[in-house]
Tab-separated table of C-alpha atoms in Angstrom:
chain	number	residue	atom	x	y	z
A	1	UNK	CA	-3.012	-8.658	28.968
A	2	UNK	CA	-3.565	-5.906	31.462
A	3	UNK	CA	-7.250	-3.685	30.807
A	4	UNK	CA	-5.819	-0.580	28.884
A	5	UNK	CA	-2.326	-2.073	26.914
A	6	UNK	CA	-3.337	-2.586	23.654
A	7	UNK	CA	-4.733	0.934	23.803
A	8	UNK	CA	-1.550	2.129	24.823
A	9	UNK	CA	0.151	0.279	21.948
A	10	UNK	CA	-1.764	2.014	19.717
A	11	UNK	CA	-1.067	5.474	21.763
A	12	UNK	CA	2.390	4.408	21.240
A	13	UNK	CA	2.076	4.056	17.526
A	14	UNK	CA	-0.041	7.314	16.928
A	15	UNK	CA	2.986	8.705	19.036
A	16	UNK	CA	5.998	7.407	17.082
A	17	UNK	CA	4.588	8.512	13.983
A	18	UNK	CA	3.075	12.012	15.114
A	19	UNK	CA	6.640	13.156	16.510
A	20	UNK	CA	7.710	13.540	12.993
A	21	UNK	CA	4.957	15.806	12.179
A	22	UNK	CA	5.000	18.339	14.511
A	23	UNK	CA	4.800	21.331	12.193
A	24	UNK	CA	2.660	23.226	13.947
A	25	UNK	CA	1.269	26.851	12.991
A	26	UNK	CA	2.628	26.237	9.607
A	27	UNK	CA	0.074	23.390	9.094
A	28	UNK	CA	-2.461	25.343	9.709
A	29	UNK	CA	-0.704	28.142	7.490
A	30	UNK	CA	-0.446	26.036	5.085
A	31	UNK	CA	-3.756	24.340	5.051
A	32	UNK	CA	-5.327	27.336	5.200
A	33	UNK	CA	-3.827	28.396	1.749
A	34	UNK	CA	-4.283	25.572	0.233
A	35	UNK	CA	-8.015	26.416	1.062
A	36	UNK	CA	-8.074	30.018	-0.598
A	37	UNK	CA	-6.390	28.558	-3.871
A	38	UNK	CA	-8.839	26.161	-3.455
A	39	UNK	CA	-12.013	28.846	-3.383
A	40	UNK	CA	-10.163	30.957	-5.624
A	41	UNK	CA	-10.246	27.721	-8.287
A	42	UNK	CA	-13.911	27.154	-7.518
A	43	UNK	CA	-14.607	31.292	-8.413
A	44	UNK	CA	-12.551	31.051	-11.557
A	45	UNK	CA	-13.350	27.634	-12.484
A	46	UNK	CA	-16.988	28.136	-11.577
A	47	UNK	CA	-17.863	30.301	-14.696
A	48	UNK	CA	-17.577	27.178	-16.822
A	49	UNK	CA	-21.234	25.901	-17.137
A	50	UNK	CA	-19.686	21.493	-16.504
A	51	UNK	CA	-18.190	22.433	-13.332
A	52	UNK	CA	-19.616	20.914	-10.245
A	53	UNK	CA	-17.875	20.328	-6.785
A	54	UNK	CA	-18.627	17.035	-6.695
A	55	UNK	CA	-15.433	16.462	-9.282
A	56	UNK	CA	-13.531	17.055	-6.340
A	57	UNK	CA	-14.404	14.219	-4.811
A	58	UNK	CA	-12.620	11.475	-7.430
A	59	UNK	CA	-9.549	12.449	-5.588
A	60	UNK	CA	-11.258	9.626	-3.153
A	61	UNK	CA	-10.203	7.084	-5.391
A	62	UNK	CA	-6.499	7.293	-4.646
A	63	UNK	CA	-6.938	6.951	-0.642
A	64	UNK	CA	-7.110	3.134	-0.613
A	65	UNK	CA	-3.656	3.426	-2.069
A	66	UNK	CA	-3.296	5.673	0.637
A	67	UNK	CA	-4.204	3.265	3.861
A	68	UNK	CA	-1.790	1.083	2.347
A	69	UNK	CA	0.781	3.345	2.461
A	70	UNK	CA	-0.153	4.198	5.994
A	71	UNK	CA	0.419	0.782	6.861
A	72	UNK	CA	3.542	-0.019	5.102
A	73	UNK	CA	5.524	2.702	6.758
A	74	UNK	CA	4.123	1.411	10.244
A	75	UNK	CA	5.680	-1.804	10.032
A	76	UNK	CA	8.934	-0.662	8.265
A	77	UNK	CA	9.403	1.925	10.562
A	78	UNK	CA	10.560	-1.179	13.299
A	79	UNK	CA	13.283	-1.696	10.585
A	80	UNK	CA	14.239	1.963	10.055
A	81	UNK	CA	14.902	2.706	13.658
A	82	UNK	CA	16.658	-0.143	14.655
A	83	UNK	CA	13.429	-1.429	17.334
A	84	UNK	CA	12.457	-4.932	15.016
A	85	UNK	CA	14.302	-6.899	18.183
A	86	UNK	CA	13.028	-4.923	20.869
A	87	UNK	CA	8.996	-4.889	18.978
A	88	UNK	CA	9.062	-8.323	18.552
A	89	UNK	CA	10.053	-9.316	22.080
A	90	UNK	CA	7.369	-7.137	23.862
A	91	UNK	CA	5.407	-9.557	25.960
A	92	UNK	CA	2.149	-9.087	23.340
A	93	UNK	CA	0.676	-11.665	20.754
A	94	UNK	CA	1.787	-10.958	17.431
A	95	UNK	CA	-1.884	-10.122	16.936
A	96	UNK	CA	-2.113	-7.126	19.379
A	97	UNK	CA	1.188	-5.699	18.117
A	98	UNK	CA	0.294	-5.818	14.440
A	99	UNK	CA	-3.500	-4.822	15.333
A	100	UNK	CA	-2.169	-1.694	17.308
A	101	UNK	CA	0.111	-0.896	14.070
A	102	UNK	CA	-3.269	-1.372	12.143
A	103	UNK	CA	-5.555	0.617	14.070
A	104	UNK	CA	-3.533	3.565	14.237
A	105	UNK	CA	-2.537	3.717	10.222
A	106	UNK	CA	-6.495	3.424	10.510
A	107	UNK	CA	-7.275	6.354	12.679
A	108	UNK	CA	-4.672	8.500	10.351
A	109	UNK	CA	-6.417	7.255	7.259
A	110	UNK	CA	-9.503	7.996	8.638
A	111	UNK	CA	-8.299	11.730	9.509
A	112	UNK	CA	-7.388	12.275	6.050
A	113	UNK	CA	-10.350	11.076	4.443
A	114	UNK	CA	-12.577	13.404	6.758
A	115	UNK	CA	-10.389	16.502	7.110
A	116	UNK	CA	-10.624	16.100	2.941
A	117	UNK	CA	-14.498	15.592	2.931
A	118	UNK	CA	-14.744	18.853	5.307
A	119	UNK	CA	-12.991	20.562	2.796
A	120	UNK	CA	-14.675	19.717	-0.076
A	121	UNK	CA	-18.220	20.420	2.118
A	122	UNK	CA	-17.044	23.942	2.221
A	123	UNK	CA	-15.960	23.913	-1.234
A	124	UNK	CA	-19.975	22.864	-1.877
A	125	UNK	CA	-21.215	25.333	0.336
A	126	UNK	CA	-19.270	28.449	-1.641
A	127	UNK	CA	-20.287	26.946	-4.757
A	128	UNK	CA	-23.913	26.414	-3.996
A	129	UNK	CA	-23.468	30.202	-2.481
A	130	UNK	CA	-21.756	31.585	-5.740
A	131	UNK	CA	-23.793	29.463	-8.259
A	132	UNK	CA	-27.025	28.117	-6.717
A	133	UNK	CA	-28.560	25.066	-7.968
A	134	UNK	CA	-26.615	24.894	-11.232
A	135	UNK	CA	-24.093	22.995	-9.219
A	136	UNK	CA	-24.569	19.969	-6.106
A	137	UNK	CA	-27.102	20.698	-3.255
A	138	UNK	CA	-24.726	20.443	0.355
A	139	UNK	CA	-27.348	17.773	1.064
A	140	UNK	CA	-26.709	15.880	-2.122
A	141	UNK	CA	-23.432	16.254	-1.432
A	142	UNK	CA	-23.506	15.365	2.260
A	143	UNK	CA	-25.579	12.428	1.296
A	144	UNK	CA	-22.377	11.523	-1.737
A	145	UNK	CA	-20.096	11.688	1.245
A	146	UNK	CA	-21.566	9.262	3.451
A	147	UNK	CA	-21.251	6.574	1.216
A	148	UNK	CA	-18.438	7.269	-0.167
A	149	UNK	CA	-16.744	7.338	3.511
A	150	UNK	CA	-18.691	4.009	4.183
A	151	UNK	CA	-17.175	2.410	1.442
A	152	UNK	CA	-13.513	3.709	2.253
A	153	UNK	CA	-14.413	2.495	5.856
A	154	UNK	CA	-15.072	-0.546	4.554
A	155	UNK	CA	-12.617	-2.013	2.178
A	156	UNK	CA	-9.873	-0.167	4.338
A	157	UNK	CA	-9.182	-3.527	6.422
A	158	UNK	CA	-7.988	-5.397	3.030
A	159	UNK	CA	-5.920	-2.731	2.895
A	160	UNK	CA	-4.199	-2.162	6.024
A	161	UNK	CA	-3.381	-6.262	5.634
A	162	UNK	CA	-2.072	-6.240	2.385
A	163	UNK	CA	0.199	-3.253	3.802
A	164	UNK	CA	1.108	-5.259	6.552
A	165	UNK	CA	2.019	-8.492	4.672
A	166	UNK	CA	3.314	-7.036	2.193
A	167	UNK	CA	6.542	-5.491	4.289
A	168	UNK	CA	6.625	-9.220	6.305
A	169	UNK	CA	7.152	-10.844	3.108
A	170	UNK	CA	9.583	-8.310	1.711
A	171	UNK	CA	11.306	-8.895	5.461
A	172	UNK	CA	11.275	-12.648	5.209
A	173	UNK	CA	12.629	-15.419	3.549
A	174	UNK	CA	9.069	-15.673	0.938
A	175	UNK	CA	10.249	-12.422	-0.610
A	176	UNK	CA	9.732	-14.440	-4.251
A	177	UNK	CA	5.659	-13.606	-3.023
A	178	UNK	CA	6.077	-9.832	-3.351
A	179	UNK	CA	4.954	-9.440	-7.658
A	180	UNK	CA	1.622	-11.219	-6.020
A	181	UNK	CA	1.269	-9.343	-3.435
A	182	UNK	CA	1.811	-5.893	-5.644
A	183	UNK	CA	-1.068	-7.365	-8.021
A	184	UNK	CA	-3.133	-7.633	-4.994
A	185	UNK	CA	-2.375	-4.330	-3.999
A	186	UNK	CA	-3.607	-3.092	-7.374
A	187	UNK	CA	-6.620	-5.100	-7.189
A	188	UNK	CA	-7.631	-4.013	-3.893
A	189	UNK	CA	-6.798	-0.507	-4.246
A	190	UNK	CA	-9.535	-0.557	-7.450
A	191	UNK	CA	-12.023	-2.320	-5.399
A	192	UNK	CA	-13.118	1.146	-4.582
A	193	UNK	CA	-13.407	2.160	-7.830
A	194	UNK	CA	-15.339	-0.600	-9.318
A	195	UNK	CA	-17.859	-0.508	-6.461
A	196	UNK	CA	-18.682	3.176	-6.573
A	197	UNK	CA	-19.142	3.249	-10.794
A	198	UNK	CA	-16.263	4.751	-11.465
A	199	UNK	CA	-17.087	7.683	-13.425
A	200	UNK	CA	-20.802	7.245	-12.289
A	201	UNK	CA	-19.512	9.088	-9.013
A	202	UNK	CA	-20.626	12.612	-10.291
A	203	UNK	CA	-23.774	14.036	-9.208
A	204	UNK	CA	-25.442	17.006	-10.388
A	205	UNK	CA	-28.865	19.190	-9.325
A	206	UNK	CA	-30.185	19.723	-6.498
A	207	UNK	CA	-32.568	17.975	-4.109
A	208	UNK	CA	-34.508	16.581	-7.138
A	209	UNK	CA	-31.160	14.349	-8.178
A	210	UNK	CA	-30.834	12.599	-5.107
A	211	UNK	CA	-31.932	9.364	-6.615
A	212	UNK	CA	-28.467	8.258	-8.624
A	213	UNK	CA	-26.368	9.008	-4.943
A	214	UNK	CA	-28.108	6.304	-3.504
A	215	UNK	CA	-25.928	2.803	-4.075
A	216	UNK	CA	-27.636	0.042	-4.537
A	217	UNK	CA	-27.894	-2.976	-1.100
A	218	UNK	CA	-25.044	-5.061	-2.701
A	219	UNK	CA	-21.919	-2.852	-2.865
A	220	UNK	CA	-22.557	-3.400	0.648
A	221	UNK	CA	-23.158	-7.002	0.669
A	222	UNK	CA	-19.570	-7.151	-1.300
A	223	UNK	CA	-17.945	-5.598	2.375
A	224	UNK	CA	-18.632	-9.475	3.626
A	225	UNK	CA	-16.120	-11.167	1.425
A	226	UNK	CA	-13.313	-8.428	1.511
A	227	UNK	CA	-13.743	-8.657	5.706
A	228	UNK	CA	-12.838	-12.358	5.290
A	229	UNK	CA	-10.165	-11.774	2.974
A	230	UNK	CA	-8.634	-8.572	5.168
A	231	UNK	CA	-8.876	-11.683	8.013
A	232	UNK	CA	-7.154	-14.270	6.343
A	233	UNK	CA	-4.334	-11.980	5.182
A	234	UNK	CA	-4.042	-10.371	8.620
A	235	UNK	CA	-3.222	-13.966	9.713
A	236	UNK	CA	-1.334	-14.590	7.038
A	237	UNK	CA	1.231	-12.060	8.485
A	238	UNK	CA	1.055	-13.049	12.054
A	239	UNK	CA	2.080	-16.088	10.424
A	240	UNK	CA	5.204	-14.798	8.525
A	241	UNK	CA	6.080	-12.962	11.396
A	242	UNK	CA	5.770	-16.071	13.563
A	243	UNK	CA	7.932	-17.879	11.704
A	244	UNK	CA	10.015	-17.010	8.515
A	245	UNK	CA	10.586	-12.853	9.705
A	246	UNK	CA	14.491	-11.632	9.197
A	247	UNK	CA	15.621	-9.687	12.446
């Protein structure tokens, strides 16, 4: 394959899916409101001696469900429009055109996730501002962040393939696969959950409390196994769509 075409399939993706959402001012019109309800919340909200910022941040826990989402409607779309035919007969491996579908419902997911994170920075920042250290130092929560987005980073790949099986399947002649694949969906979209403590995520103090953000060496050791698994399930469609996809 020429230096520079699987980039440009994944241009080509980012591009297909960006031309529906060209809203532009009004996303930033929007966004920014969202942001003043948002610090108009945190002033109100505030007063009440439990609140921290660092709430904000179990709204993480539904962005593996996200990815997956991101890369359902990738593969789908070849359906929607009409292009399955013409996608499959590109002159690529089944591996480079799936990857490139992969890697860019990565790069939106990862977009999300950060754009979110920034937001909820500020949100620490006015809070720590308005409320000092009754509420979640911006290094604390800085320091929350990281991990959290290293986690998300990590078990995102088990996601994206489940995604992308899950429409071959539902395209294919194994559709009888699909309740096992939607229990594997559940049980991969929890991962997340069960490796961060679930309600152990909160965080309170200041720079004295930095202790409990700090997740102990093997909720990163687990990021081995769900690689291989994201692997064999990646094959697992190139495989389907190989040999038992419906055109």
């Amino acid at each position: 394959m020429p230096q520079g075409t699987f980039f440009f399939l994944v241009k080509h993706e980012l591009a297909a899916r960006g031309s529906k959402l060209r809203l532009g001012k009004w996303l930033w019109i929007y966004g920014g409101l969202l942001l003043l309800l948002a610090a108009v919340a945190v002033a109100i909200w505030g007063n009440n001696a439990d609140y921290d910022p660092s709430y904000f941040m179990f709204t993480a826990y539904v962005f593996p469900f996200m990815i997956f989402g991101f890369a359902v409607e990738a593969l789908k779309r070849e359906w929607a429009e009409g292009t399955i035919g013409w996608w499959l007969s590109l002159p690529h491996s089944r591996v480079q055109l799936l990857g490139a579908k992969a890697i860019a419902a990565w790069i939106r997911f990862t977009s999300y996730v950060l754009l979110y994170f920034a937001v909820v920075l500020l949100l620490d920042v006015y809070s720590v501002a308005m409320y000092g250290d009754r509420v979640t130092s911006v290094k604390g929560m800085l320091v929350l962040e990281a991990q959290l987005f290293g986690i998300l980073v990590g078990i995102s790949p088990v996601m994206l393939a489940i995604g992308l099986l899950f429409v071959a399947v539902r395209r294919s002649g194994l559709k009888p696969l699909l309740p096992l694949l939607w229990l594997l969906m559940g049980i991969g979209g929890n991962v997340f959950g069960w490796m961060t403590g679930g309600g152990q995520l909160t965080v309170y103090g200041s720079d004295e409390n930095l202790g409990p953000l700090v997740y102990p060496i093997w909720i990163w050791l687990w990021l081995i196994p769900i690689w291989a698994i994201a692997a064999l399930l990646f094959a697992a469609t190139i495989k389907v769509c190989d040999k038992h996809l419906e055109r």
